[in-house]
Short mmCIF file of C-alpha atoms in Angstrom, two decimals:
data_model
loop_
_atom_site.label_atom_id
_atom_site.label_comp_id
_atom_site.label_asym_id
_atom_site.label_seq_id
_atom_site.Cartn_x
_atom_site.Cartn_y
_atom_site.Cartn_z
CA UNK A 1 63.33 36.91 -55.14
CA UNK A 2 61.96 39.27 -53.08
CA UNK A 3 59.02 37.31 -51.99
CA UNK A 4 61.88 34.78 -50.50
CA UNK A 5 63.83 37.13 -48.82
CA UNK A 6 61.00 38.34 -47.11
CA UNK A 7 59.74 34.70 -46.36
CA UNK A 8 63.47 34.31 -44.59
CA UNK A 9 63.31 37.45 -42.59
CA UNK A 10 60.11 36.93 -41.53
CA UNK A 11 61.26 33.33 -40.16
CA UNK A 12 64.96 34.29 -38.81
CA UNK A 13 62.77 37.27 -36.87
CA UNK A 14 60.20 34.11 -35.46
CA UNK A 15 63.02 32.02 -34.48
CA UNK A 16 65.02 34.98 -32.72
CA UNK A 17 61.99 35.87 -30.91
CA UNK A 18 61.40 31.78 -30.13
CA UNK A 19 64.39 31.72 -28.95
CA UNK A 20 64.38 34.66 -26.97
CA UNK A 21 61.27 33.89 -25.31
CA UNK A 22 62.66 30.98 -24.03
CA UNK A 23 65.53 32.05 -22.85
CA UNK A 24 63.44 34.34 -20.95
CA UNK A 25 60.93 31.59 -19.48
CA UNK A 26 63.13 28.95 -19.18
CA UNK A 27 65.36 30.12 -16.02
CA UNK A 28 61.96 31.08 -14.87
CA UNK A 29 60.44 28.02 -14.74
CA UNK A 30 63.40 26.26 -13.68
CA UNK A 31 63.00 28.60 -10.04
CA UNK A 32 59.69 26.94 -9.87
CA UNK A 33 61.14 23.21 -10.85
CA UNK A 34 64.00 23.91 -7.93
CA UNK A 35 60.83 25.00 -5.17
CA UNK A 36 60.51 22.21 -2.82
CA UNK A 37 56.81 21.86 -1.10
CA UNK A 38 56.92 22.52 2.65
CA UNK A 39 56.95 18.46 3.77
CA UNK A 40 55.61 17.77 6.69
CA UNK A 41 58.28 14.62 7.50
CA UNK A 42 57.01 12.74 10.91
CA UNK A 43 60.76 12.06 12.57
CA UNK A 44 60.70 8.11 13.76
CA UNK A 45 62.75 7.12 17.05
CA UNK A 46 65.41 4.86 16.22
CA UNK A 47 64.93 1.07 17.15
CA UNK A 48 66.98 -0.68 19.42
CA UNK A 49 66.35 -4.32 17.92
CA UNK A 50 67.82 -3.04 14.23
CA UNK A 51 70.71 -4.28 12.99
CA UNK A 52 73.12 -1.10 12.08
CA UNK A 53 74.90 -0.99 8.49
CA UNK A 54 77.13 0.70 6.83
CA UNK A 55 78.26 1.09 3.17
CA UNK A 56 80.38 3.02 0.85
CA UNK A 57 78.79 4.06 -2.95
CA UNK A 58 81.00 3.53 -6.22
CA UNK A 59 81.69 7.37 -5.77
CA UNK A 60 83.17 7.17 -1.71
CA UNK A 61 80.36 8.37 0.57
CA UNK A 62 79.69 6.68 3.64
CA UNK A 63 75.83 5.63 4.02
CA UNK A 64 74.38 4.45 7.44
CA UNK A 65 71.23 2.46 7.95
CA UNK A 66 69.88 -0.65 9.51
CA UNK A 67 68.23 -4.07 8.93
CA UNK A 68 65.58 -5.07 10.67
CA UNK A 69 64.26 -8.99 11.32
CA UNK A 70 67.90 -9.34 10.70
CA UNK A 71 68.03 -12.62 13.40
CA UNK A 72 64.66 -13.91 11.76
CA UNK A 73 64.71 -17.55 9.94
CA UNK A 74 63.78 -18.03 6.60
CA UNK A 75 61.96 -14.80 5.94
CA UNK A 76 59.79 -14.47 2.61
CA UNK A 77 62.04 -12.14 1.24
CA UNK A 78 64.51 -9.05 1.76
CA UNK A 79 62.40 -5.64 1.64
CA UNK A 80 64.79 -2.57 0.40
CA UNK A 81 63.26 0.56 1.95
CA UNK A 82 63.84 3.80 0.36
CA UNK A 83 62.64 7.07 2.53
CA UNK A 84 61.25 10.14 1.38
CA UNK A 85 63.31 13.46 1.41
CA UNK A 86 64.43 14.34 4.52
CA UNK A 87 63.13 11.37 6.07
CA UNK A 88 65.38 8.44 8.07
CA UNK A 89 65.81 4.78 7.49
CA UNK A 90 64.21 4.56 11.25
CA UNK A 91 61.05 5.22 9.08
CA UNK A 92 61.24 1.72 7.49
CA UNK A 93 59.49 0.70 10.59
CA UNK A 94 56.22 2.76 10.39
CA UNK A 95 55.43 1.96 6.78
CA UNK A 96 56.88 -2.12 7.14
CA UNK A 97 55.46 -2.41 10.38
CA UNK A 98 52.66 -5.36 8.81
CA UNK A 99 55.64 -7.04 6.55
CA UNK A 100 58.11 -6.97 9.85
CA UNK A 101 54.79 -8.84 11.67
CA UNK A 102 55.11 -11.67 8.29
CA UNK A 103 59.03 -12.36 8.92
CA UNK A 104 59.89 -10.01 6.07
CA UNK A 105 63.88 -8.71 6.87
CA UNK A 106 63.62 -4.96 6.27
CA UNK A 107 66.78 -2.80 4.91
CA UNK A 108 66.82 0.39 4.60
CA UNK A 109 69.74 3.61 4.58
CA UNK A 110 69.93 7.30 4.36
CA UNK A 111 70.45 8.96 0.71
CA UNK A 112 73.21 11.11 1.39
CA UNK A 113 73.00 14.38 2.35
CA UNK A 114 70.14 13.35 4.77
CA UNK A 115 70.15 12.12 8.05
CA UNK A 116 73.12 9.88 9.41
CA UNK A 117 74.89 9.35 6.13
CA UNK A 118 78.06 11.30 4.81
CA UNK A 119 77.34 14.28 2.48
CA UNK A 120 78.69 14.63 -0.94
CA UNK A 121 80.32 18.53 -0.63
CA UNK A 122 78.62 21.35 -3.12
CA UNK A 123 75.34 19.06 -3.64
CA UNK A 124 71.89 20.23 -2.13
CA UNK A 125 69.43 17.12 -2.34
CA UNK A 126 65.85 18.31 -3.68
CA UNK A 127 62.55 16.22 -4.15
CA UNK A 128 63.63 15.07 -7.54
CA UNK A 129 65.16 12.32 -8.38
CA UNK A 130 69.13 12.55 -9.47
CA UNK A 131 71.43 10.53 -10.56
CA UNK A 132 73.44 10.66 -7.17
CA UNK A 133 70.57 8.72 -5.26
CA UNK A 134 70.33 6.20 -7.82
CA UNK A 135 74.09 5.31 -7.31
CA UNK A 136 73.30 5.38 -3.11
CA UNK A 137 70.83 2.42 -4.33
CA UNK A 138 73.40 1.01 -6.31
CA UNK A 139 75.56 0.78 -3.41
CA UNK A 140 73.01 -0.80 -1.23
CA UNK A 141 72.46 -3.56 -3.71
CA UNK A 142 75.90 -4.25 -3.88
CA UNK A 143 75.96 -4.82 0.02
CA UNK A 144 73.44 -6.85 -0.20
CA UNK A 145 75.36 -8.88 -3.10
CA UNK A 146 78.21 -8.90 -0.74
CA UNK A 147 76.26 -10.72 1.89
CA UNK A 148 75.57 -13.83 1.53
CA UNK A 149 72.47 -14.13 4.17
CA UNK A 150 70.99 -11.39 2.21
CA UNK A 151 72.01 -12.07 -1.27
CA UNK A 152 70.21 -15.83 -0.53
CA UNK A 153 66.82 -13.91 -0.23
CA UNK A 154 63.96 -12.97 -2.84
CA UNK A 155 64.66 -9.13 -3.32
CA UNK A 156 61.16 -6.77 -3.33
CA UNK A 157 61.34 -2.59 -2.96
CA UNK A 158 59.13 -0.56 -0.82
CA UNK A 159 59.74 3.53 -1.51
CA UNK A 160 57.72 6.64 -0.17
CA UNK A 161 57.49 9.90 -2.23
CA UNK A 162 61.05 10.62 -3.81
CA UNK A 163 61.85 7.17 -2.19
CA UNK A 164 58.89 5.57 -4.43
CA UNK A 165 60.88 7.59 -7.58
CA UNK A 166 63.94 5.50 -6.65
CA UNK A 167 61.64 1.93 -5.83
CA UNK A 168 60.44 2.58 -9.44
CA UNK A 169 63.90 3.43 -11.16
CA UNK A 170 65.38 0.13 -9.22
CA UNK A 171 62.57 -1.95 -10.71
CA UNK A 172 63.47 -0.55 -14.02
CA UNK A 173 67.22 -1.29 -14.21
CA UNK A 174 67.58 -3.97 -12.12
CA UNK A 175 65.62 -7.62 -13.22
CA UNK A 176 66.46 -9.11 -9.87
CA UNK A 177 63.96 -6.98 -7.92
CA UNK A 178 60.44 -8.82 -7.58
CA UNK A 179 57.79 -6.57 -6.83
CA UNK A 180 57.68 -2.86 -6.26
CA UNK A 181 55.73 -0.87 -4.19
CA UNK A 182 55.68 2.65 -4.48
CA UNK A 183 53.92 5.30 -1.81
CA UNK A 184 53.22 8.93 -2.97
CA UNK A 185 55.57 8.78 -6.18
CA UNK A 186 55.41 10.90 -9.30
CA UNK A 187 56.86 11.00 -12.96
CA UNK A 188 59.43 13.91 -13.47
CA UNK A 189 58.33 15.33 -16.23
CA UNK A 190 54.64 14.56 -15.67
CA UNK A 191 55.24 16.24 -12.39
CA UNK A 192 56.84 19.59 -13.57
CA UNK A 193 53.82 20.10 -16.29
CA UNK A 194 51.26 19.99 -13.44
CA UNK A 195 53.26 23.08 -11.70
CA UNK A 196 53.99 24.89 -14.34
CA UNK A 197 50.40 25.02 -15.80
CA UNK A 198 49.10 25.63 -11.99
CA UNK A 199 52.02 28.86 -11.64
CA UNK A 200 52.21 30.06 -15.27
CA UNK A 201 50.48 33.33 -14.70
CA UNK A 202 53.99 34.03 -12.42
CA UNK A 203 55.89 33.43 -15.76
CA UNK A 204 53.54 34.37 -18.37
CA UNK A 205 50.41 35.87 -19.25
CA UNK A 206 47.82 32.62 -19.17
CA UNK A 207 46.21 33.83 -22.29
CA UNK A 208 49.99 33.76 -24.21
CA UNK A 209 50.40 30.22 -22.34
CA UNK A 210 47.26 29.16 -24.21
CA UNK A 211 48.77 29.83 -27.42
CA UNK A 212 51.44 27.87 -27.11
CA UNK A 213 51.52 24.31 -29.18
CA UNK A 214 52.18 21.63 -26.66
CA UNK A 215 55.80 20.77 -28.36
CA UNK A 216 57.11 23.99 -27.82
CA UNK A 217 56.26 23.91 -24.21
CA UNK A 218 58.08 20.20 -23.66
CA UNK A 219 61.00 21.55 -25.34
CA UNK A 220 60.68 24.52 -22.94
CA UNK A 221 59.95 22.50 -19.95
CA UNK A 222 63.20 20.71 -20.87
CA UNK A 223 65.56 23.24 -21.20
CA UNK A 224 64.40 24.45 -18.00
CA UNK A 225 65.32 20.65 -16.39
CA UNK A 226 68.71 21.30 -18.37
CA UNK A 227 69.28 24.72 -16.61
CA UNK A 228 69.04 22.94 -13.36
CA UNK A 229 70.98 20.38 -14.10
CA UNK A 230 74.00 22.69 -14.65
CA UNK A 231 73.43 25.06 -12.18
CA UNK A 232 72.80 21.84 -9.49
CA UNK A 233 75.71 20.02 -10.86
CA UNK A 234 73.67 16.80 -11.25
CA UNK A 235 71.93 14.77 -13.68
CA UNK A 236 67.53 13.77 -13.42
CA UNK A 237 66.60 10.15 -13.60
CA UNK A 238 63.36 9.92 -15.84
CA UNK A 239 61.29 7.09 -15.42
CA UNK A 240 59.45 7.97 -18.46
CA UNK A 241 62.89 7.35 -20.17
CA UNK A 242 63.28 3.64 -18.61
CA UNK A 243 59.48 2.21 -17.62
CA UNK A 244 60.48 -0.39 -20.57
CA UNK A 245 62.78 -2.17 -17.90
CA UNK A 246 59.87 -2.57 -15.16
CA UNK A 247 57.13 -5.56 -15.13
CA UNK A 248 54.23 -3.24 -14.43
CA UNK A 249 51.88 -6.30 -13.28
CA UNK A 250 54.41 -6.30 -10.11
CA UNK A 251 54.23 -3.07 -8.92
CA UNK A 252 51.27 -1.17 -6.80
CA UNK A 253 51.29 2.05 -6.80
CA UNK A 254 49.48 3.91 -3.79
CA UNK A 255 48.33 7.88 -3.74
CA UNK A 256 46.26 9.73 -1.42
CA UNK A 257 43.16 11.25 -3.13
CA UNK A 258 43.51 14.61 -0.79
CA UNK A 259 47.73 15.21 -1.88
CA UNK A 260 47.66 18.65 -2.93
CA UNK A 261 51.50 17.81 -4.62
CA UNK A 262 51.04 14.27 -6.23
CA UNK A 263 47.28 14.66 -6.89
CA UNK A 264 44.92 12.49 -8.03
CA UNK A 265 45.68 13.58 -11.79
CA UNK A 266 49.32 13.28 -11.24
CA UNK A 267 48.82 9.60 -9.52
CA UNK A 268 46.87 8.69 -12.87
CA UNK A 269 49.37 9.96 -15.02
CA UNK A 270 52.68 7.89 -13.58
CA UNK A 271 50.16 5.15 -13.70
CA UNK A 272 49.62 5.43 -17.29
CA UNK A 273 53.37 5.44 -17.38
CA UNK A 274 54.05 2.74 -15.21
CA UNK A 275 51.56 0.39 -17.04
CA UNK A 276 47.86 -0.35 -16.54
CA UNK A 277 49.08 -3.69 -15.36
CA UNK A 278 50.24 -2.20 -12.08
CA UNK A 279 47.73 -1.98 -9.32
CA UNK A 280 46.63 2.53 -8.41
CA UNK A 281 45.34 2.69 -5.00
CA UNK A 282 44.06 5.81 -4.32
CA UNK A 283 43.06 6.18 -0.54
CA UNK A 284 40.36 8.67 0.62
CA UNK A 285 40.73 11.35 3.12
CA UNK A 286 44.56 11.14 2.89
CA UNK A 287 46.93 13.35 2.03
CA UNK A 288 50.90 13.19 1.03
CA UNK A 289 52.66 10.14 2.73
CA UNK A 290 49.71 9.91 4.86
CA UNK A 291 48.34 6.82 3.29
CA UNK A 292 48.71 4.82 6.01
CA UNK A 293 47.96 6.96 9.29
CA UNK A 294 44.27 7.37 7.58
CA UNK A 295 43.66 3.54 6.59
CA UNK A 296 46.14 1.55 8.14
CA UNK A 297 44.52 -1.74 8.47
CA UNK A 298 43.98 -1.30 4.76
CA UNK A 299 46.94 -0.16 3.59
CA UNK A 300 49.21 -2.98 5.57
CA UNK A 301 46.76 -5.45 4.13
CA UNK A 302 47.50 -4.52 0.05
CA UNK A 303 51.20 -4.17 0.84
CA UNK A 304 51.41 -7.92 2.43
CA UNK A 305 48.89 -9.41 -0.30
CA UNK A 306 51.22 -7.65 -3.43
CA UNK A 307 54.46 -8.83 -2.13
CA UNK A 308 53.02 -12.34 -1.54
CA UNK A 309 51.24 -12.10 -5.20
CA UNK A 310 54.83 -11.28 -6.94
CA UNK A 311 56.79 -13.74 -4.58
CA UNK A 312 54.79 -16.86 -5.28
CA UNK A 313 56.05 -18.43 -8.10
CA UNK A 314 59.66 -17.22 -6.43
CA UNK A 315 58.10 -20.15 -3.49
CA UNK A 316 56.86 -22.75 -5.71
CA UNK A 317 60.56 -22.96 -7.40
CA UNK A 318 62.44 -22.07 -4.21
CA UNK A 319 64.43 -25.36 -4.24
CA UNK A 320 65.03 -25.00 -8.31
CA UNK A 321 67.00 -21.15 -7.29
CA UNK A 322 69.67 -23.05 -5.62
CA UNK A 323 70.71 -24.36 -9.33
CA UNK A 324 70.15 -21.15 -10.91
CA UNK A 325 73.69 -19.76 -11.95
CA UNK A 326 75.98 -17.47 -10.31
CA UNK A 327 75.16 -14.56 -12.90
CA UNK A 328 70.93 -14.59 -12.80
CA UNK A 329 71.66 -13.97 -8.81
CA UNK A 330 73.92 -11.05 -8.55
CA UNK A 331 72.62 -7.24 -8.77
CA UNK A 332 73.48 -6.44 -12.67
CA UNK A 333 71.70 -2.99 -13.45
CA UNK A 334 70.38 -2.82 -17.10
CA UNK A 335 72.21 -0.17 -19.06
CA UNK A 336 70.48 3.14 -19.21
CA UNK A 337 70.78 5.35 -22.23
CA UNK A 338 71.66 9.07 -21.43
CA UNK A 339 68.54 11.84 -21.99
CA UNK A 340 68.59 14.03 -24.56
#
């Protein structure tokens, strides 16, 4: 009898201190989570040949954006372009520049919170990935459903950094989109682990770190993601939680091998996640977003060859869409389970 009551002190002491010790690391690592890297966003001019849009989202925000090629016949197919944080839809024009040169009509709008597009009150946008953005997509689909020039066209997705996040997520939950093509994007939770082992001596001694078994530190990791959650008043999308939903063999995924933020080891990671399928380009000598300034003969090359890859059988049955029903045309998203 004794024997047991010791065994049970000894384990309601462990899980107090468990408990305690996470309580103590979690806000901490949530601060780091929360830090956003010091972007160096190159601002874009705005073009005086775009077509400007407008939209609302399911939730009453006001997004502003424009379509380019919008006067050009018969165009491959309708290119969604998603910018980076902090960055414009006037950007869609630097990284489309070889697709606007093929006929390709490029869309593209401001997240909101960032640049000409309403803000939602009491909501700071970071570089992850929320909830909130994915509806701003949402609503952008649904403008193009409502259009029936647009709606007509083959749908790809072109995204850079938090903007590649959301080009992923949209090839996850919606089976409409034909080919992704994501610049300088990361996995959440992938993402987070890289920081926190890289700043744990700020939270922890790295020799206690050590120690740790690698399930208490994703249940750590997690409650920190939690923390922010409430304290931002949002909810993370995960692609880790949706990849099933997303034909890796039609997306490319492109990293610089110099990004100090989404590193090489990072890049390989989301590609493991993403599916060996998909196509990793990492570039040499560049840096984060920077892909294209270093090699951009090669870099508007891939992105014209993968669209054309994924749209190809989309041409050889082009005259067989017209009899495709009503419902295998219009922008369903698949149903996403909530995170625990």
């Amino acid at each position: 009898m004794v024997v047991i009551v010791g065994v049970v002190a000894i384990l309601a002491v462990m899980l107090l201190t468990e408990r305690g010790f996470r309580r103590f690391v979690s806000p901490k690592i949530r601060d780091i989570f929360e830090n956003v890297p010091p972007f160096n966003v190159v601002p874009e001019p705005e073009n005086p040949d775009a077509q400007r849009i407008q939209f609302r989202t399911s939730d009453g925000l006001l997004l502003r954006g424009s379509l380019l090629n919008a006067d050009v016949p018969n165009p491959p197919a309708l290119v969604l372009f998603l910018p980076e944080l902090h960055g414009s839809h006037w950007t869609a024009r630097r990284y489309c520049d070889a697709l606007l040169k093929q006929q390709y009509m490029v869309l593209s709008f401001d997240f909101r919170n960032q640049g000409e597009s309403e803000s939602m009150a009491g909501y700071l946008p970071i570089h992850w990935m929320t909830e909130y953005e994915m509806i701003d997509v949402e609503g952008a689909l649904e403008f193009v459903e409502s259009n029936q020039q647009l709606d007509s066209l083959p749908l790809v997705v072109f995204g850079v950094s938090r903007g590649g996040v959301a080009a992923l997520l949209t090839g996850c939950r919606y089976p409409r989109i034909r080919a992704v093509i994501a610049d300088s994007a990361f996995g959440t939770m992938a993402m987070i682990r890289f920081f926190v082992d890289r700043f744990v001596k700020h939270v922890i001694p790295e020799w206690l770190f050590a120690l740790l078994p690698n399930w208490h530190i994703k249940i750590t990791l997690k409650q920190a993601v939690h923390l922010s959650e409430a304290g931002r008043n949002c909810r993370y999308a995960h692609l880790e939680d949706e990849v099933k939903g997303l034909e890796s063999a039609n997306v490319l995924l492109i990293s610089g091998a110099r990004d100090s933020y989404v590193t090489p080891v990072i890049a390989g990671k989301l590609h493991e996640v993403v599916g060996k399928q998909a196509e990793l380009w990492l570039v040499p000598g560049a840096k984060h977003n920077m892909s294209r300034a270093v090699q951009t003969e090669e870099y508007d090359r891939r992105i014209v060859a993968h669209f054309e890859r994924c749209l190809k059988p989309a041409a050889v049955t082009a005259a067989a869409s017209e009899q495709r029903p009503a419902s295998h045309r219009q922008i369903t998203p698949v149903a996403v389970s909530e995170a625990t």
